Coordinates of C-alpha atoms and ligand atoms in Angstrom, one line a residue:
M110 CA 150.2 149.7 107.2
T111 CA 152.8 152.0 105.6
T112 CA 154.0 155.3 107.0
R113 CA 152.4 158.0 105.1
D114 CA 153.2 161.6 105.1
I115 CA 150.6 162.4 107.8
D116 CA 152.7 164.4 110.2
M117 CA 150.6 167.1 111.8
V118 CA 149.3 168.8 114.9
E119 CA 145.9 170.6 115.1
T120 CA 144.2 172.7 117.7
F121 CA 140.5 172.3 118.3
F122 CA 137.7 173.6 120.5
L123 CA 134.7 172.0 122.1
E124 CA 132.6 175.1 122.0
D125 CA 129.6 173.9 123.9
S126 CA 131.9 172.8 126.8
N127 CA 134.4 175.6 126.7
L128 CA 137.3 173.1 126.3
R129 CA 140.5 173.4 124.2
G130 CA 142.3 170.5 122.6
R131 CA 145.2 169.4 120.5
I132 CA 145.5 166.3 118.3
V133 CA 148.8 164.9 116.9
R134 CA 149.3 162.2 114.3
L135 CA 152.9 161.2 113.3
G136 CA 154.1 158.7 110.7
R137 CA 157.3 159.6 108.8
A138 CA 158.4 162.2 111.4
V139 CA 158.5 159.8 114.3
N140 CA 160.2 157.2 112.1
D141 CA 162.9 159.7 111.1
I142 CA 163.5 160.6 114.8
L143 CA 163.7 157.1 116.0
H144 CA 165.7 155.6 113.1
T145 CA 168.5 158.2 113.5
H146 CA 169.1 156.7 117.0
A147 CA 168.6 152.9 117.0
Y148 CA 167.8 153.0 120.7
P149 CA 166.7 149.9 122.7
A150 CA 162.9 149.5 122.7
P151 CA 162.1 151.2 126.0
V152 CA 164.3 154.2 125.3
A153 CA 162.9 154.5 121.7
T154 CA 159.4 154.4 123.1
L155 CA 160.1 157.1 125.7
T156 CA 161.9 159.3 123.0
G157 CA 158.9 158.9 120.6
Q158 CA 156.4 159.7 123.3
A159 CA 158.5 162.8 124.3
A160 CA 158.3 164.1 120.7
V161 CA 154.5 163.6 120.6
M162 CA 154.1 165.2 124.0
A163 CA 156.2 168.3 123.0
L164 CA 153.9 168.7 120.0
L165 CA 150.8 168.4 122.1
L166 CA 152.0 171.0 124.6
S167 CA 153.5 173.6 122.2
S168 CA 150.3 175.4 121.3
M169 CA 151.4 178.8 122.7
L170 CA 154.5 178.9 120.4
K171 CA 155.3 181.9 118.2
D172 CA 157.0 181.4 114.8
D173 CA 160.6 181.8 116.1
G174 CA 159.8 180.1 119.4
I175 CA 161.1 176.8 120.8
F176 CA 159.2 174.5 123.2
T177 CA 161.4 172.0 125.1
L178 CA 160.4 169.1 127.2
Q179 CA 163.2 167.6 129.3
A180 CA 163.1 164.9 131.9
Q181 CA 166.1 164.2 134.1
G182 CA 166.6 161.6 136.7
D183 CA 169.0 159.2 138.5
G184 CA 167.9 156.1 136.6
P185 CA 169.5 154.3 133.6
V186 CA 167.9 156.7 131.2
G187 CA 169.4 159.9 132.7
T188 CA 168.0 162.4 130.2
L189 CA 165.0 162.6 127.8
V190 CA 164.6 165.7 125.6
A191 CA 162.3 166.7 122.8
D192 CA 161.9 170.1 121.3
I193 CA 159.7 171.8 118.7
T194 CA 160.0 175.1 116.9
G195 CA 157.1 177.4 115.9
H196 CA 157.7 176.2 112.3
G197 CA 156.9 172.6 113.2
N198 CA 160.5 171.2 113.3
V199 CA 160.6 168.5 116.0
R200 CA 163.6 166.5 117.3
A201 CA 164.2 164.2 120.3
C202 CA 166.9 162.2 122.0
A203 CA 167.8 160.4 125.2
R204 CA 171.0 159.8 127.1
F205 CA 171.2 156.4 128.8
D206 CA 173.7 154.0 130.4
Q207 CA 173.6 150.7 128.5
D208 CA 175.0 148.6 131.3
R209 CA 172.6 150.0 133.9
L210 CA 169.7 149.5 131.4
D211 CA 170.8 145.9 130.9
R212 CA 170.8 145.4 134.6
W213 CA 167.3 146.7 134.7
E214 CA 166.4 144.0 132.2
A215 CA 164.7 146.7 130.3
D216 CA 162.9 144.2 128.0
E217 CA 161.0 143.0 131.0
V218 CA 159.8 146.4 132.2
P219 CA 156.1 146.9 131.3
E220 CA 155.4 149.9 129.1
T221 CA 153.3 151.4 131.9
A222 CA 156.4 151.7 134.0
Y223 CA 158.9 153.1 131.4
M224 CA 159.2 156.4 133.3
G225 CA 160.7 154.4 136.1
L226 CA 163.8 154.0 133.9
I227 CA 164.4 157.7 134.3
G228 CA 164.2 157.3 138.1
R229 CA 163.9 160.1 140.6
G230 CA 164.1 163.5 139.1
H231 CA 162.3 166.3 137.4
M232 CA 160.6 167.3 134.3
V233 CA 161.1 170.8 132.9
F234 CA 159.0 172.6 130.3
T235 CA 160.5 175.6 128.6
I236 CA 159.0 178.1 126.2
D237 CA 161.5 180.4 124.6
Q238 CA 159.7 182.7 122.2
G239 CA 162.9 183.7 120.4
G240 CA 163.4 186.5 117.9
E241 CA 162.6 189.9 119.4
N242 CA 160.8 188.3 122.3
T243 CA 162.8 187.9 125.4
E244 CA 159.8 186.2 127.1
R245 CA 160.8 182.8 128.6
Y246 CA 158.6 180.6 130.6
Q247 CA 159.7 177.6 132.6
G248 CA 157.7 175.0 134.5
V249 CA 159.3 172.3 136.7
V250 CA 157.7 169.3 138.3
E251 CA 158.9 166.2 140.2
L252 CA 158.7 163.0 138.1
K253 CA 155.7 161.1 139.3
G254 CA 153.9 158.3 137.5
G255 CA 154.8 155.2 135.4
T256 CA 154.1 156.8 132.0
L257 CA 155.0 160.2 130.4
V258 CA 151.2 160.9 130.2
E259 CA 150.9 160.4 134.0
C260 CA 153.9 162.7 134.6
V261 CA 152.5 165.5 132.4
Q262 CA 149.0 165.1 134.0
H263 CA 150.7 165.4 137.4
Y264 CA 152.4 168.6 136.2
F265 CA 149.1 170.3 135.1
T266 CA 147.4 169.3 138.4
Q267 CA 150.2 170.3 140.7
S268 CA 151.8 173.3 139.0
E269 CA 149.3 174.8 136.7
Q270 CA 146.0 173.6 138.2
I271 CA 144.5 173.2 134.8
A272 CA 142.3 170.2 134.4
T273 CA 143.9 168.1 131.6
G274 CA 143.0 164.9 129.9
L275 CA 145.5 163.0 127.7
R276 CA 145.5 160.0 125.4
L277 CA 148.8 159.0 123.7
A278 CA 149.6 155.9 121.5
L279 CA 152.9 154.9 120.0
R280 CA 153.4 151.6 118.3
R281 CA 155.9 149.8 116.1
D282 CA 154.3 147.6 113.5
D283 CA 155.6 144.2 112.3
D284 CA 157.5 145.9 109.4
G285 CA 159.4 148.1 111.9
H286 CA 157.4 151.3 111.2
W287 CA 156.5 153.5 114.1
H288 CA 153.0 155.2 114.3
A289 CA 152.0 157.8 116.8
G290 CA 148.9 159.6 117.8
A291 CA 147.6 161.6 120.7
I292 CA 144.9 163.9 122.0
L293 CA 145.0 166.5 124.8
L294 CA 141.9 168.2 126.3
Q295 CA 142.1 171.1 128.7
K296 CA 139.6 173.4 130.4
M297 CA 139.8 177.0 129.2
P298 CA 140.6 179.5 131.9
D299 CA 137.1 180.8 131.9
S300 CA 135.5 177.4 132.2
A301 CA 133.9 178.3 135.5
K302 CA 131.6 180.8 133.8
P303 CA 127.9 180.1 134.7
D304 CA 126.5 179.2 131.3
V305 CA 129.0 176.3 130.8
D306 CA 127.4 172.9 131.5
P307 CA 129.0 171.6 134.8
D308 CA 128.9 168.0 133.4
A309 CA 130.7 169.0 130.2
W310 CA 134.2 168.1 131.6
N311 CA 133.2 164.6 132.8
R312 CA 131.4 163.9 129.5
A313 CA 134.5 165.0 127.5
M314 CA 136.7 162.8 129.6
V315 CA 134.5 159.8 129.0
L316 CA 134.6 160.5 125.3
L317 CA 138.3 161.0 125.3
Q318 CA 138.9 157.7 127.1
S319 CA 136.6 155.9 124.7
C320 CA 139.1 156.6 121.9
T321 CA 141.1 153.5 121.1
D322 CA 144.8 153.2 120.2
D323 CA 143.8 152.0 116.8
E324 CA 141.8 155.1 116.2
L325 CA 144.6 157.3 117.3
L326 CA 147.1 155.5 115.1
N327 CA 145.1 154.7 112.0
A328 CA 146.5 156.8 109.1
E329 CA 143.4 155.9 107.1
L330 CA 141.1 157.7 109.5
P331 CA 141.6 161.5 109.0
V332 CA 142.0 163.3 112.3
N333 CA 139.0 165.5 111.7
D334 CA 136.8 162.4 111.1
L335 CA 138.1 161.1 114.4
L336 CA 137.4 164.4 116.2
Y337 CA 133.9 164.4 114.8
R338 CA 133.4 160.7 115.8
L339 CA 134.4 161.5 119.3
F340 CA 133.1 165.0 120.0
H341 CA 130.3 165.9 117.5
Q342 CA 127.8 166.3 120.2
E343 CA 130.1 168.8 122.0
G344 CA 130.3 171.2 119.1
V345 CA 133.9 170.4 118.0
R346 CA 135.6 173.0 115.8
A347 CA 139.1 172.5 114.5
Q348 CA 141.7 175.0 113.3
E349 CA 143.9 174.5 110.3
P350 CA 146.4 171.5 110.8
Q351 CA 150.0 172.5 111.1
P352 CA 152.4 170.2 109.3
V353 CA 155.4 169.0 111.3
R354 CA 158.7 167.2 110.4
H355 CA 161.8 165.8 111.9
Q356 CA 164.5 168.6 111.6
C357 CA 167.5 169.2 113.7
R358 CA 168.8 172.7 114.4
C359 CA 172.5 171.8 114.8
S360 CA 175.2 173.5 112.6
A361 CA 178.9 173.8 112.6
D362 CA 178.7 177.3 114.0
R363 CA 176.6 176.2 117.0
V364 CA 178.9 173.3 117.7
E365 CA 181.9 175.7 117.4
N366 CA 180.2 178.1 119.9
V367 CA 180.0 175.2 122.4
L368 CA 183.7 174.5 121.9
V369 CA 184.7 178.1 122.2
A370 CA 182.9 178.4 125.6
M371 CA 185.2 175.6 127.0
S372 CA 188.7 176.2 128.4
S373 CA 191.8 175.5 126.2
E374 CA 192.6 172.4 128.3
E375 CA 189.1 171.0 127.9
R376 CA 189.4 171.4 124.1
L377 CA 192.8 169.8 123.9
D378 CA 191.4 166.8 126.0
L379 CA 188.7 166.3 123.3
A380 CA 191.3 166.2 120.4
E381 CA 192.1 162.8 119.0
E382 CA 195.6 161.7 118.0
D383 CA 195.2 163.2 114.6
G384 CA 194.5 166.6 116.2
K385 CA 190.8 166.6 115.3
I386 CA 188.0 167.3 117.6
S387 CA 184.8 165.3 116.7
V388 CA 181.5 166.3 118.0
K389 CA 178.4 164.2 117.3
C390 CA 175.0 165.9 117.6
E391 CA 172.9 163.9 120.1
F392 CA 169.7 164.7 118.3
C393 CA 170.5 163.7 114.7
S394 CA 173.9 161.9 115.0
R395 CA 175.5 164.2 112.5
E396 CA 179.2 164.5 113.1
Y397 CA 181.2 167.7 113.1
K398 CA 185.0 167.8 112.9
F399 CA 187.3 170.6 113.9
D400 CA 191.1 170.9 113.7
A401 CA 192.1 171.6 117.3
A402 CA 195.2 173.7 116.4
E403 CA 193.3 175.7 113.8
L404 CA 190.6 176.4 116.4
E405 CA 193.1 177.6 119.0
H406 CA 194.8 179.8 116.4
K407 CA 191.5 181.3 115.5
L408 CA 190.6 182.0 119.1
N409 CA 193.9 183.6 119.8
N410 CA 193.5 185.8 116.7
P411 CA 189.9 187.0 117.0
S412 CA 190.4 189.7 114.4
G413 CA 190.9 187.0 111.8
V414 CA 194.4 188.3 111.0
V415 CA 196.6 185.4 109.8
Q416 CA 200.1 185.6 111.3
Ligands
ZN742 ZN1 171.7 167.7 114.9

């Protein structure tokens, strides 16, 4: 199987059951994300899953908005981050300690326990609507469960009290290509209205769980055909698919702003022997170089007057 340009997310509704869903299929985008990093297998898997999950959960995003999923813990994988913009630009990365990961013998950890590599900690969801909107929403939940799917399900049960069903598959084929697919189903807020069939939720969950990894990942099976196959008796109706791609938001200006926020001593500590400060973007590995003396001079002369 090759990686085709199939990267998309789509919102759908099961009208007869008053349920809302999202379906994600990634080929090239997940490969672009994971190939920039060359992480060990368990870290790569977590990073890819985080990108897929961010796409599943970002349905409320306006054009200039950013949705961020971040997990932080005391384990060998200390941080896992994925974010997505309203325009469909997704990126993801992880911070981990190679020695601690080696001591965990990460290759031996079953995939159903990868979240254990993050250890005890929290998962944070942030919606920043950007632009003119100052609206910002943040949800926090304790990490619970062996997989990212279990952790997210725990969040919706505990914090949001929204019944949520999830299926997520991520796989690397023999040629080294990654494939990802996922479906989320949620009760709409007015699901308790009297004309909704009380068994609809259970029926939808059985149908969702009947979906195989192969169906989620098969690029030859269009997502709308898959939705019809699974939910045609529930009156499935899909919106237009939104294309997504791997795209980082880093820039020299943003990196410079981070350096400017530091103290002069901190900046000098970062400078190499040649007087350059190198900063590597954790998301896309792009490297930015600044001349330490030039930067100090610029900061001391904010009017831009050269002396
Ligand atoms: Zn970057």
